[in-house]
PDB file of C-alpha atoms in Angstrom:
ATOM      1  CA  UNK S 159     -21.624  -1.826   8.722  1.00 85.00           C
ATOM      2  CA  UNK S 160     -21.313  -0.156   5.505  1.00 96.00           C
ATOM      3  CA  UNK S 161     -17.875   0.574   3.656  1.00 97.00           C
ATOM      4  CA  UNK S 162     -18.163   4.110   3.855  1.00 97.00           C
ATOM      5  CA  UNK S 163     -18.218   3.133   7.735  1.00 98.00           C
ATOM      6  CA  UNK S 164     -15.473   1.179   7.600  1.00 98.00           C
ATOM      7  CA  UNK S 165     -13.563   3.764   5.107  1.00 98.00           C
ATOM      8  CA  UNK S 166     -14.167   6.237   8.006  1.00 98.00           C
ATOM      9  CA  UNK S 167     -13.216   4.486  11.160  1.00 98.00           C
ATOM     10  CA  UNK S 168     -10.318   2.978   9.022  1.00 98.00           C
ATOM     11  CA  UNK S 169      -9.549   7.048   8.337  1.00 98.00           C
ATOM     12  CA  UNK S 170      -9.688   7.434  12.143  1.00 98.00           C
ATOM     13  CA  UNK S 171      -6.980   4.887  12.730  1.00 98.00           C
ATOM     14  CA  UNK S 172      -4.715   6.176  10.442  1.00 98.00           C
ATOM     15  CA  UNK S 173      -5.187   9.782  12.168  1.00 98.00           C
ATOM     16  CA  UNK S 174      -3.581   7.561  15.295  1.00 97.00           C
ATOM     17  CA  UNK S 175      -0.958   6.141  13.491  1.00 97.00           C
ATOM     18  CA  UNK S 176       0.154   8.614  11.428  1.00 96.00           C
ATOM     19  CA  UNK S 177       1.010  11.080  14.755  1.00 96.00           C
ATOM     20  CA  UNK S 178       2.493   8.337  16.134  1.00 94.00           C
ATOM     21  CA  UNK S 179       4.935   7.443  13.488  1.00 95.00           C
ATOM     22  CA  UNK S 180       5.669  11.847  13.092  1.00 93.00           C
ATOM     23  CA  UNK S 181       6.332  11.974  16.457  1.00 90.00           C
ATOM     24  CA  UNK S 182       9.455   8.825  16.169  1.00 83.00           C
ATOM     25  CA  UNK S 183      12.709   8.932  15.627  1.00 80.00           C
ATOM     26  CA  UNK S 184      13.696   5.141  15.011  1.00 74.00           C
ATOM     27  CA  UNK S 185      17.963   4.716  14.184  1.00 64.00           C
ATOM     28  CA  UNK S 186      19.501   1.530  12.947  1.00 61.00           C
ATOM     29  CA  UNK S 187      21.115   1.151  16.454  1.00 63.00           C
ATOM     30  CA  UNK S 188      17.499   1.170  18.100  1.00 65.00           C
ATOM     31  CA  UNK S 189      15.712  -1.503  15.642  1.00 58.00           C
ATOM     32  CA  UNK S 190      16.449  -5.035  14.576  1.00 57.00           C
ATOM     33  CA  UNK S 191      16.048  -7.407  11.168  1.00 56.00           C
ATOM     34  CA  UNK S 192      13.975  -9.889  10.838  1.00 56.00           C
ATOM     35  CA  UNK S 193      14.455 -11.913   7.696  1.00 56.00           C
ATOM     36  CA  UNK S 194      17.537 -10.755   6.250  1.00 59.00           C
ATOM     37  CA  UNK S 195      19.937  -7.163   7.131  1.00 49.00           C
ATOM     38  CA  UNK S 196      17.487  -4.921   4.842  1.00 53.00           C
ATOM     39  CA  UNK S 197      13.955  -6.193   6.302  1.00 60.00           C
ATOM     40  CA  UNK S 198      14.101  -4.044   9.546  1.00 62.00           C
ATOM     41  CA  UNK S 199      11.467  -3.755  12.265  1.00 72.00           C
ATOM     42  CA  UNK S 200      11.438  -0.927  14.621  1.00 81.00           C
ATOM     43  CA  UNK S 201       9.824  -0.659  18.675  1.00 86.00           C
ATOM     44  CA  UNK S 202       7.306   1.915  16.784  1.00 89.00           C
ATOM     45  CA  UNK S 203       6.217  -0.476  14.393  1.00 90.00           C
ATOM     46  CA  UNK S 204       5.148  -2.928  16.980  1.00 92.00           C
ATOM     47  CA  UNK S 205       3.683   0.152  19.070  1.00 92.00           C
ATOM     48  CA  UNK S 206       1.231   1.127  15.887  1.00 96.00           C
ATOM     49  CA  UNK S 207       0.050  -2.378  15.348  1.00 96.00           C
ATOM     50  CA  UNK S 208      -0.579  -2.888  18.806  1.00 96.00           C
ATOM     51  CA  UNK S 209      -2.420   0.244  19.095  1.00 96.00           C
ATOM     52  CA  UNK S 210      -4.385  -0.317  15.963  1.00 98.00           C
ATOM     53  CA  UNK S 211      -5.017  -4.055  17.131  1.00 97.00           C
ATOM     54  CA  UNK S 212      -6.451  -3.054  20.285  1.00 97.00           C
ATOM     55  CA  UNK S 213      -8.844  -0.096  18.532  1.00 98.00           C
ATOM     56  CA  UNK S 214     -10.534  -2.768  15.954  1.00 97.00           C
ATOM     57  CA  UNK S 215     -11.194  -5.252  18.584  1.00 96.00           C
ATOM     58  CA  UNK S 216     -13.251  -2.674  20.545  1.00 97.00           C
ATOM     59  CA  UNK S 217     -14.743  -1.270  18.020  1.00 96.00           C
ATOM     60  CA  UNK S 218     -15.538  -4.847  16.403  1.00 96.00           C
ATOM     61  CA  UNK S 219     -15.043  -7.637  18.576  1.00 94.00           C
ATOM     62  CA  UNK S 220     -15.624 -10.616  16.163  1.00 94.00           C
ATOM     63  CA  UNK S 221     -13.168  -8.855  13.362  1.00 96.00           C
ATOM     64  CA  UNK S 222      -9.738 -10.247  12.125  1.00 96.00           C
ATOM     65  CA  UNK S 223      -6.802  -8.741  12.028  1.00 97.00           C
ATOM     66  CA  UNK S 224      -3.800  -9.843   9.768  1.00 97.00           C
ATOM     67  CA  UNK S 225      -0.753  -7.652  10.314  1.00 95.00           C
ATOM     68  CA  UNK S 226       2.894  -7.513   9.462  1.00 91.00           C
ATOM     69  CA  UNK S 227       4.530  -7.650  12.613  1.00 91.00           C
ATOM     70  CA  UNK S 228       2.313 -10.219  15.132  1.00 90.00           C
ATOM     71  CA  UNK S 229       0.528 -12.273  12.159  1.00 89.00           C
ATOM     72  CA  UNK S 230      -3.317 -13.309  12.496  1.00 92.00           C
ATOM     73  CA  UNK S 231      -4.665 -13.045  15.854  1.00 88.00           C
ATOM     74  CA  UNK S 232      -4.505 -16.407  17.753  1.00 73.00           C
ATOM     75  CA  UNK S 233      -8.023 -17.069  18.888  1.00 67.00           C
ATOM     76  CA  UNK S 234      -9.682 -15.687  15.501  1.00 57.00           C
ATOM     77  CA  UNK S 235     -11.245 -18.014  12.976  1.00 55.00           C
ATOM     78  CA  UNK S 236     -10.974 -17.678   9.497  1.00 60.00           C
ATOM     79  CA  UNK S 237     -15.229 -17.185   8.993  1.00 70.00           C
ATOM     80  CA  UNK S 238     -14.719 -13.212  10.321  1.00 86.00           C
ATOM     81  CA  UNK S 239     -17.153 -10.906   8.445  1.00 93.00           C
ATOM     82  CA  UNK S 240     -14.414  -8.659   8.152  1.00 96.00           C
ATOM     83  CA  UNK S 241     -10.840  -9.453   8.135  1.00 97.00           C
ATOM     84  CA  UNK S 242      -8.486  -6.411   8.612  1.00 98.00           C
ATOM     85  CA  UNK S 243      -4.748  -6.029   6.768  1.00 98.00           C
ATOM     86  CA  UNK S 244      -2.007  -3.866   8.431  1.00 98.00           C
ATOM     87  CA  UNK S 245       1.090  -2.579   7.782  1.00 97.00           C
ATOM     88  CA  UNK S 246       1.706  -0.181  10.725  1.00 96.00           C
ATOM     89  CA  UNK S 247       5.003   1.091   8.735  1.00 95.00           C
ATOM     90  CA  UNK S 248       5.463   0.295   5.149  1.00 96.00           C
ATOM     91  CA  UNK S 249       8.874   1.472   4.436  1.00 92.00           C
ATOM     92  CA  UNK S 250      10.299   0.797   7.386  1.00 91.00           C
ATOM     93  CA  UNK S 251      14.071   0.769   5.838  1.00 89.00           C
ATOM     94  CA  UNK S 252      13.254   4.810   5.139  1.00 92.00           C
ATOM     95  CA  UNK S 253      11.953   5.367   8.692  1.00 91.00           C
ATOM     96  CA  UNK S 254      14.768   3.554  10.347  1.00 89.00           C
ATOM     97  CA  UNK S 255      17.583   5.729   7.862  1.00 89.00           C
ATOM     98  CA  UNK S 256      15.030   8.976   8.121  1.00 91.00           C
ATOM     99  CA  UNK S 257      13.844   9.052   4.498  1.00 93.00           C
ATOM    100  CA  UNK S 258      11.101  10.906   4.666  1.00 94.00           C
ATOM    101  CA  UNK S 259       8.751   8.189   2.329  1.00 96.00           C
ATOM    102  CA  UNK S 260       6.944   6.311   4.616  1.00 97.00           C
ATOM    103  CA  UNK S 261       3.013   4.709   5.077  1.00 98.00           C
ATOM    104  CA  UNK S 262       0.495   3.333   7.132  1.00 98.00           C
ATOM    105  CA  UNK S 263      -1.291   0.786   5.050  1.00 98.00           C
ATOM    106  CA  UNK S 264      -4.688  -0.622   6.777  1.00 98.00           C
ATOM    107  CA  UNK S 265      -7.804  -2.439   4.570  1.00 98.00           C
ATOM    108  CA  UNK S 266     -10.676  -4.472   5.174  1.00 98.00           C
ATOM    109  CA  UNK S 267     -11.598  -7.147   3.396  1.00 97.00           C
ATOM    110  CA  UNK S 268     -14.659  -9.210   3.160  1.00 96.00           C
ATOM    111  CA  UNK S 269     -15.975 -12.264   1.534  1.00 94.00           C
ATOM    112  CA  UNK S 270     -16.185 -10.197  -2.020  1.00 95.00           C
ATOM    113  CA  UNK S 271     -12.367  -8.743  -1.696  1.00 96.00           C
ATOM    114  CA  UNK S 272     -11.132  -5.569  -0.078  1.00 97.00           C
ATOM    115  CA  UNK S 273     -14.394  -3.630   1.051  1.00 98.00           C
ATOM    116  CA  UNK S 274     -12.344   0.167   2.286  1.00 98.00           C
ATOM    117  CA  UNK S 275      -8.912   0.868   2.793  1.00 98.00           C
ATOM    118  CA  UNK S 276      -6.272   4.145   3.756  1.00 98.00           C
ATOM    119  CA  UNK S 277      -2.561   4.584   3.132  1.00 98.00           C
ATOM    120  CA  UNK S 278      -1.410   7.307   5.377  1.00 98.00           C
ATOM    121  CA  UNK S 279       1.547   9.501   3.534  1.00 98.00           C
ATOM    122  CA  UNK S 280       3.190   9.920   7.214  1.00 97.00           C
ATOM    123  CA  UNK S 281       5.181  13.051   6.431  1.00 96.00           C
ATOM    124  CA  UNK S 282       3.126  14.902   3.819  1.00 96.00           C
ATOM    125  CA  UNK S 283       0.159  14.347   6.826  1.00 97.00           C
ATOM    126  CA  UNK S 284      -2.377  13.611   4.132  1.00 98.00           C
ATOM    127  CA  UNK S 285      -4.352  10.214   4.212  1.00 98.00           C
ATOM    128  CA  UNK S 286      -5.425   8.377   0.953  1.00 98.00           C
ATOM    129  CA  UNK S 287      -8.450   6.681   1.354  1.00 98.00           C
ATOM    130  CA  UNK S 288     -11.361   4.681  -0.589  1.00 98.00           C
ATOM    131  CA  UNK S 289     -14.281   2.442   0.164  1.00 98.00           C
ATOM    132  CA  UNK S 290     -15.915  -0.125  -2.519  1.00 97.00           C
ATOM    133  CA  UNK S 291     -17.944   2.080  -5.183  1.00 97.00           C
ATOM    134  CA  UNK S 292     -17.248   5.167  -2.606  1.00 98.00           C
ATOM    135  CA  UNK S 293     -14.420   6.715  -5.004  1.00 98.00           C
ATOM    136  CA  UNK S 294     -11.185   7.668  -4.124  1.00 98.00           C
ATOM    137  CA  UNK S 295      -9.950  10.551  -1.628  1.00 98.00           C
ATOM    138  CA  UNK S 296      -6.807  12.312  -0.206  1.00 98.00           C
ATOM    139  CA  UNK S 297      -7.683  13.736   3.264  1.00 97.00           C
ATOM    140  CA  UNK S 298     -11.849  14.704   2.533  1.00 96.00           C
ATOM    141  CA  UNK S 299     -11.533  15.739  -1.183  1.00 97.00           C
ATOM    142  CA  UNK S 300     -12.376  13.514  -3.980  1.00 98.00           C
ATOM    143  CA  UNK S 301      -9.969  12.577  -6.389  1.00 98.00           C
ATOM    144  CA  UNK S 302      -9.220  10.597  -9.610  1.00 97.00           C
ATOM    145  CA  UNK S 303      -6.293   8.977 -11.083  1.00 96.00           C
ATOM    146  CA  UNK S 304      -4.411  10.803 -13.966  1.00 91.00           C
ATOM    147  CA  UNK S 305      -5.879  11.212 -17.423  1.00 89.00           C
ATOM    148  CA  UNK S 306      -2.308  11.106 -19.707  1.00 86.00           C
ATOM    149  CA  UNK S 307      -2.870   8.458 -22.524  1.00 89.00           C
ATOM    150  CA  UNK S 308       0.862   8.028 -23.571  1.00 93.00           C
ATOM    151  CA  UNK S 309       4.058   7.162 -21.533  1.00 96.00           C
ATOM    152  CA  UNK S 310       6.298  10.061 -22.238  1.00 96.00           C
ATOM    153  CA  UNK S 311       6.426  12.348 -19.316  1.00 95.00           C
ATOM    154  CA  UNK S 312       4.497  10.355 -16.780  1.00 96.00           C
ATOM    155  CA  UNK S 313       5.739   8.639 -13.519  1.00 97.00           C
ATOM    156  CA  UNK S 314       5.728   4.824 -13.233  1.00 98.00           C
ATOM    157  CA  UNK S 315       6.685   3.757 -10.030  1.00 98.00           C
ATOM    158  CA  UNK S 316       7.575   0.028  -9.115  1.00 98.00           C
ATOM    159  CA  UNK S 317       9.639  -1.174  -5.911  1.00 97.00           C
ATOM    160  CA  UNK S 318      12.688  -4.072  -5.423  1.00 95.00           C
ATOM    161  CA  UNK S 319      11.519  -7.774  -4.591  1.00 94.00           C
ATOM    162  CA  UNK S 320      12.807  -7.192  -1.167  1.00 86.00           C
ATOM    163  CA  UNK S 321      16.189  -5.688  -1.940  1.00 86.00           C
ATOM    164  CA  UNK S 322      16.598  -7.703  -5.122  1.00 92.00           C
ATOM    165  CA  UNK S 323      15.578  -6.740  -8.824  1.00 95.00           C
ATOM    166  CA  UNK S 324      12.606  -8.739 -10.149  1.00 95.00           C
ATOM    167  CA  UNK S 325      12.959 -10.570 -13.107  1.00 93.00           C
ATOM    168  CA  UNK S 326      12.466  -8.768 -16.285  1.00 94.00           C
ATOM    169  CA  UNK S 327      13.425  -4.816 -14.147  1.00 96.00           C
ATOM    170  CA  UNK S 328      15.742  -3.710 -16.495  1.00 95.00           C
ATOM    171  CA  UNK S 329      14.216  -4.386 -19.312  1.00 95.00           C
ATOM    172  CA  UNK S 330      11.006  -3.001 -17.892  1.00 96.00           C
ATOM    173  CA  UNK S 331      13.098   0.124 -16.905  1.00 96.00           C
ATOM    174  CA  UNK S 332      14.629   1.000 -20.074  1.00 96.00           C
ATOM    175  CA  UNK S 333      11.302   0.316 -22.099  1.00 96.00           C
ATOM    176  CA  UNK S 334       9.225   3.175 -19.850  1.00 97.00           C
ATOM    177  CA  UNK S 335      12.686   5.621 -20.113  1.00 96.00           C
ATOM    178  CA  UNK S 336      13.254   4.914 -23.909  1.00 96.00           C
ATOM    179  CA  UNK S 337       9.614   6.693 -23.993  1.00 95.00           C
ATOM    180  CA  UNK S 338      10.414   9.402 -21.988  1.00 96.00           C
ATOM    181  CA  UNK S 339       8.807   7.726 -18.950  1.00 95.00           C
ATOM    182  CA  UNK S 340      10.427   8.825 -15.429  1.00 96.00           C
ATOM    183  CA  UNK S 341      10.775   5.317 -13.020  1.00 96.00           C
ATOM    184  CA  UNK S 342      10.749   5.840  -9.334  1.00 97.00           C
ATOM    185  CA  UNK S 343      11.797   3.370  -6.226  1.00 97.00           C
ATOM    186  CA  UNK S 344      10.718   4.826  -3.306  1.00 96.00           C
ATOM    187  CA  UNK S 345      10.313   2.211  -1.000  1.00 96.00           C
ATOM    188  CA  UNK S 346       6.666   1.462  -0.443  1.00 97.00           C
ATOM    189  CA  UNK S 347       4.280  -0.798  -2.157  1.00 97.00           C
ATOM    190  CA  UNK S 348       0.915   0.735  -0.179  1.00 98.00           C
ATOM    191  CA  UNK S 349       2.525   4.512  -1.053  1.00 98.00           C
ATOM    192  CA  UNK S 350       3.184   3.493  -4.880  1.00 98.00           C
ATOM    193  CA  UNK S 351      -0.409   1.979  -5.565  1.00 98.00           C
ATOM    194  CA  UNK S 352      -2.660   4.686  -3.732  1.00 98.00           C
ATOM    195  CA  UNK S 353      -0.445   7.645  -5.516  1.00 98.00           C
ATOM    196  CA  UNK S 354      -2.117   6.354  -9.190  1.00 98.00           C
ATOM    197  CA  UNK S 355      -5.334   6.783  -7.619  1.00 98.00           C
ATOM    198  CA  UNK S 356      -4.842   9.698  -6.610  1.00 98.00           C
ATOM    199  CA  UNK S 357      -3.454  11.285  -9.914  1.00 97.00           C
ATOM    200  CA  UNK S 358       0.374  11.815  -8.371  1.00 97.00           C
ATOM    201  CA  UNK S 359       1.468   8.829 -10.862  1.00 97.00           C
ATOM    202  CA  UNK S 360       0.707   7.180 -13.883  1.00 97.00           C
ATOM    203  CA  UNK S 361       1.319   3.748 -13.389  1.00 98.00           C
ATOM    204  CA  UNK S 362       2.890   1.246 -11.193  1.00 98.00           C
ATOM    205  CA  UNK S 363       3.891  -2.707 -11.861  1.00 98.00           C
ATOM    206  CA  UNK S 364       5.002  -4.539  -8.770  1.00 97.00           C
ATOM    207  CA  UNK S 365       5.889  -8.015  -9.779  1.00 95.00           C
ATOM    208  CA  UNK S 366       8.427  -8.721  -7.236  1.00 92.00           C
ATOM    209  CA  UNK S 367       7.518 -10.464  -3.417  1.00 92.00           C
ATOM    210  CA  UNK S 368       5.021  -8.529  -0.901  1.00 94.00           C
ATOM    211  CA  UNK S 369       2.551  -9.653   1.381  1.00 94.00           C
ATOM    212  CA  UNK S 370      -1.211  -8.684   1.273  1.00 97.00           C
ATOM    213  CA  UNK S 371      -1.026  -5.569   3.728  1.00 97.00           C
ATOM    214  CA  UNK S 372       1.538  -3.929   1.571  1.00 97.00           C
ATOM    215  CA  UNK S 373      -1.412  -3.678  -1.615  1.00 98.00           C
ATOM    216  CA  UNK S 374      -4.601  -4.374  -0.547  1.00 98.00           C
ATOM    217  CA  UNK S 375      -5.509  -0.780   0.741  1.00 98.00           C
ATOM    218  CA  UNK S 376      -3.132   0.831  -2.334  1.00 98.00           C
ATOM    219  CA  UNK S 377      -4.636  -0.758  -5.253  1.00 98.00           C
ATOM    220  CA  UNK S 378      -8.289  -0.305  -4.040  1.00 98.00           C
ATOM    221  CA  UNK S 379      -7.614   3.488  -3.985  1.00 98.00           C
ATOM    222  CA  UNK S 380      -6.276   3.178  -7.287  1.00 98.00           C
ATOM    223  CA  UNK S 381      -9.300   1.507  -8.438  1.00 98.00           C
ATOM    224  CA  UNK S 382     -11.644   3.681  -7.124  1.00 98.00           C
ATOM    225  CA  UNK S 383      -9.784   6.229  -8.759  1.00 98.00           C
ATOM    226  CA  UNK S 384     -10.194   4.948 -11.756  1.00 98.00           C
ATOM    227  CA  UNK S 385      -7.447   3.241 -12.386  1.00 98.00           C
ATOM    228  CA  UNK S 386      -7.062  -0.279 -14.346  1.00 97.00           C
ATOM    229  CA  UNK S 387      -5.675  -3.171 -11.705  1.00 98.00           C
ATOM    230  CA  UNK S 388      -4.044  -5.987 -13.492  1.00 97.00           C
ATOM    231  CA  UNK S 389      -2.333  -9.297 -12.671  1.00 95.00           C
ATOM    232  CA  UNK S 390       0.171 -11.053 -14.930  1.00 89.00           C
ATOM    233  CA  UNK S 391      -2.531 -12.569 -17.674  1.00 87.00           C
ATOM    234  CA  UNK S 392      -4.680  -8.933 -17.195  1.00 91.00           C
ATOM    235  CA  UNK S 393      -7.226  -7.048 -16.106  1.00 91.00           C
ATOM    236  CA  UNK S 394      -8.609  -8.159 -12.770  1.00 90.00           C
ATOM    237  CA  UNK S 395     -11.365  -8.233 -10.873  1.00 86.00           C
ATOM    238  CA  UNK S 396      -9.615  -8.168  -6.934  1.00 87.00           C
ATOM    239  CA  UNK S 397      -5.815  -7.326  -5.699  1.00 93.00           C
ATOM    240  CA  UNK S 398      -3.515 -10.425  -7.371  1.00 92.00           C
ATOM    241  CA  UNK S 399      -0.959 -11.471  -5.035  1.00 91.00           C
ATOM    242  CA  UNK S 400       1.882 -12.565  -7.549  1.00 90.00           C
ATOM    243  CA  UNK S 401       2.105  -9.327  -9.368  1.00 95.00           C
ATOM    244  CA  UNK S 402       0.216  -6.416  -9.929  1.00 97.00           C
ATOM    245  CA  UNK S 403       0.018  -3.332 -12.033  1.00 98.00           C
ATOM    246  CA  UNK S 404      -1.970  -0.190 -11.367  1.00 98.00           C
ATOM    247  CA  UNK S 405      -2.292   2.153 -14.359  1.00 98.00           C
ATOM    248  CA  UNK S 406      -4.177   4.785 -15.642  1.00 97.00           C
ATOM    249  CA  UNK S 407      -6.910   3.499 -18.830  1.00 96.00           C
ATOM    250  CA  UNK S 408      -5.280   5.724 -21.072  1.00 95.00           C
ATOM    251  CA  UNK S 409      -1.844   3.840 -20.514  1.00 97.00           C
ATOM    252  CA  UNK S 410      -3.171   0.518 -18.951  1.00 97.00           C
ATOM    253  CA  UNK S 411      -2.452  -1.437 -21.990  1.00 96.00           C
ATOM    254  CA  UNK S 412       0.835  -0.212 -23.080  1.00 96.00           C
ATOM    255  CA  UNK S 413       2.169  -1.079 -19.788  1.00 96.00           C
ATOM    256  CA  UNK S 414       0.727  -4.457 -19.132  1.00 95.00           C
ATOM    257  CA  UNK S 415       2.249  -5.375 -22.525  1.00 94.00           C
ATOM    258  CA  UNK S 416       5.599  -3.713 -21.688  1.00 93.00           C
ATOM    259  CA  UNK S 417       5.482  -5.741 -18.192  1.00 92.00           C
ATOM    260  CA  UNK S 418       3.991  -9.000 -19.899  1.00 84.00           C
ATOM    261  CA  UNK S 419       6.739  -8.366 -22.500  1.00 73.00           C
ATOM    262  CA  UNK S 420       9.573  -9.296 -19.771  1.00 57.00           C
ATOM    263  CA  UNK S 421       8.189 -11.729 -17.902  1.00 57.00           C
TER     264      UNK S 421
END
């Protein structure tokens, strides 16, 4: 299979999903925590990854899946061809309180990193997508990632380490406002990666504690955007997993060193 296969069936999937999660109406009374009172898990969440399970295995029997709420699949190996990522609701806090900020995060990876990936943008019903050297897209239109060269009057997005700052925030804060930067916390990792890829944001640094599924679909649509993915020492060649900044080139470099700066 090629990735602009995968990219669509992935596309397909996230069609499912995303009228699935509309169509909810989760309520803190309905849902339960898992590992402490903010990291809450919903019947719908479990319902999407199910459903999502069940499509990749028939469609591709001898394919992974990794996802949030049920793990790796029992009886899979780790030699897969392609091993799948899912978040079947990232920002489930929002959903359960009804902010209206809230993804479906799926990405496949193979033995080179992640191959195609989509972020669904549940209630603005538009899916950001990519495959590996297939560019970036919201919905079927092609898209790039922002072209401003200076901090001032851009959007930088980053997001808590669960509900906690992450070392160096403030001082990352007040660096990107004391240039007339505008910060946002929104409440999605997967929503906060894709949007620089898509040209909605400038930059984002997320140094704090996530889990694969919440970036690897984000940050490959913000490559294939054309956007600059770093870890902590720089520029990088996959998705780091203990911190990692998506930016546009003409502002990559100020904001690693503005990130590096505080940790």
């Amino acid at each position: 299979m090629t990735p602009q296969e995968l990219r669509a069936f992935a596309l397909q999937l996230a069609e499912e999903a995303m009228v699935t999660i509309a169509g909810a109406h989760a309520s803190p009374d309905q849902s339960a925590t898992k590992v402490d009172a903010g990291d809450w898990v919903t019947p719908f969440d479990k319902a999407v990854e199910t459903q999502t399970r069940d499509r990749i295995h028939a469609q591709y029997p001898g394919h992974r899946v990794v996802g949030e709420e049920f793990g790796a699949d029992a009886d899979a190996g780790g030699d897969a061809e392609i091993t799948w990522y899912l978040d079947p609701i990232d920002g489930t806090m929002n959903f359960v309180h009804g902010v209206p900020w809230v993804a479906f995060s799926l990405a496949a990876v193979d033995s080179q990193g992640v191959v195609a990936g989509v972020v669904a943008d549940v209630y603005r019903r538009e899916i950001y997508s990519a495959s590996r050297g297939g560019g970036a897209y919201i919905d079927a239109r092609r898209v790039n990632c922002a072209a401003h060269a200076r901090i001032g009057g851009g959007v930088f997005l980053t997001e808590w380490s669960r509900q906690a700052a992450w070392s160096g925030m403030d001082e990352y804060l007040h660096a990107i406002s004391a240039e007339a930067g505008a910060t946002r916390i929104m409440g999605s990792c997967a929503l906060a990666l894709a949007l620089v890829g898509v040209g909605r944001a400038t930059g984002t640094v997320l140094p704090g504690f996530y889990n694969p599924w919440d970036v690897y679909a984000g940050a490959l649509i913000a490559r294939e955007g054309g956007a600059v993915i770093a870890g902590r020492s720089g520029p990088a060649g996959d998705v780091p997993l203990d911190g990692v900044m998506a930016a546009t080139p003409g502002v990559a470099d100020k904001l690693l060193k503005l990130w590096s700066a505080d940790q």
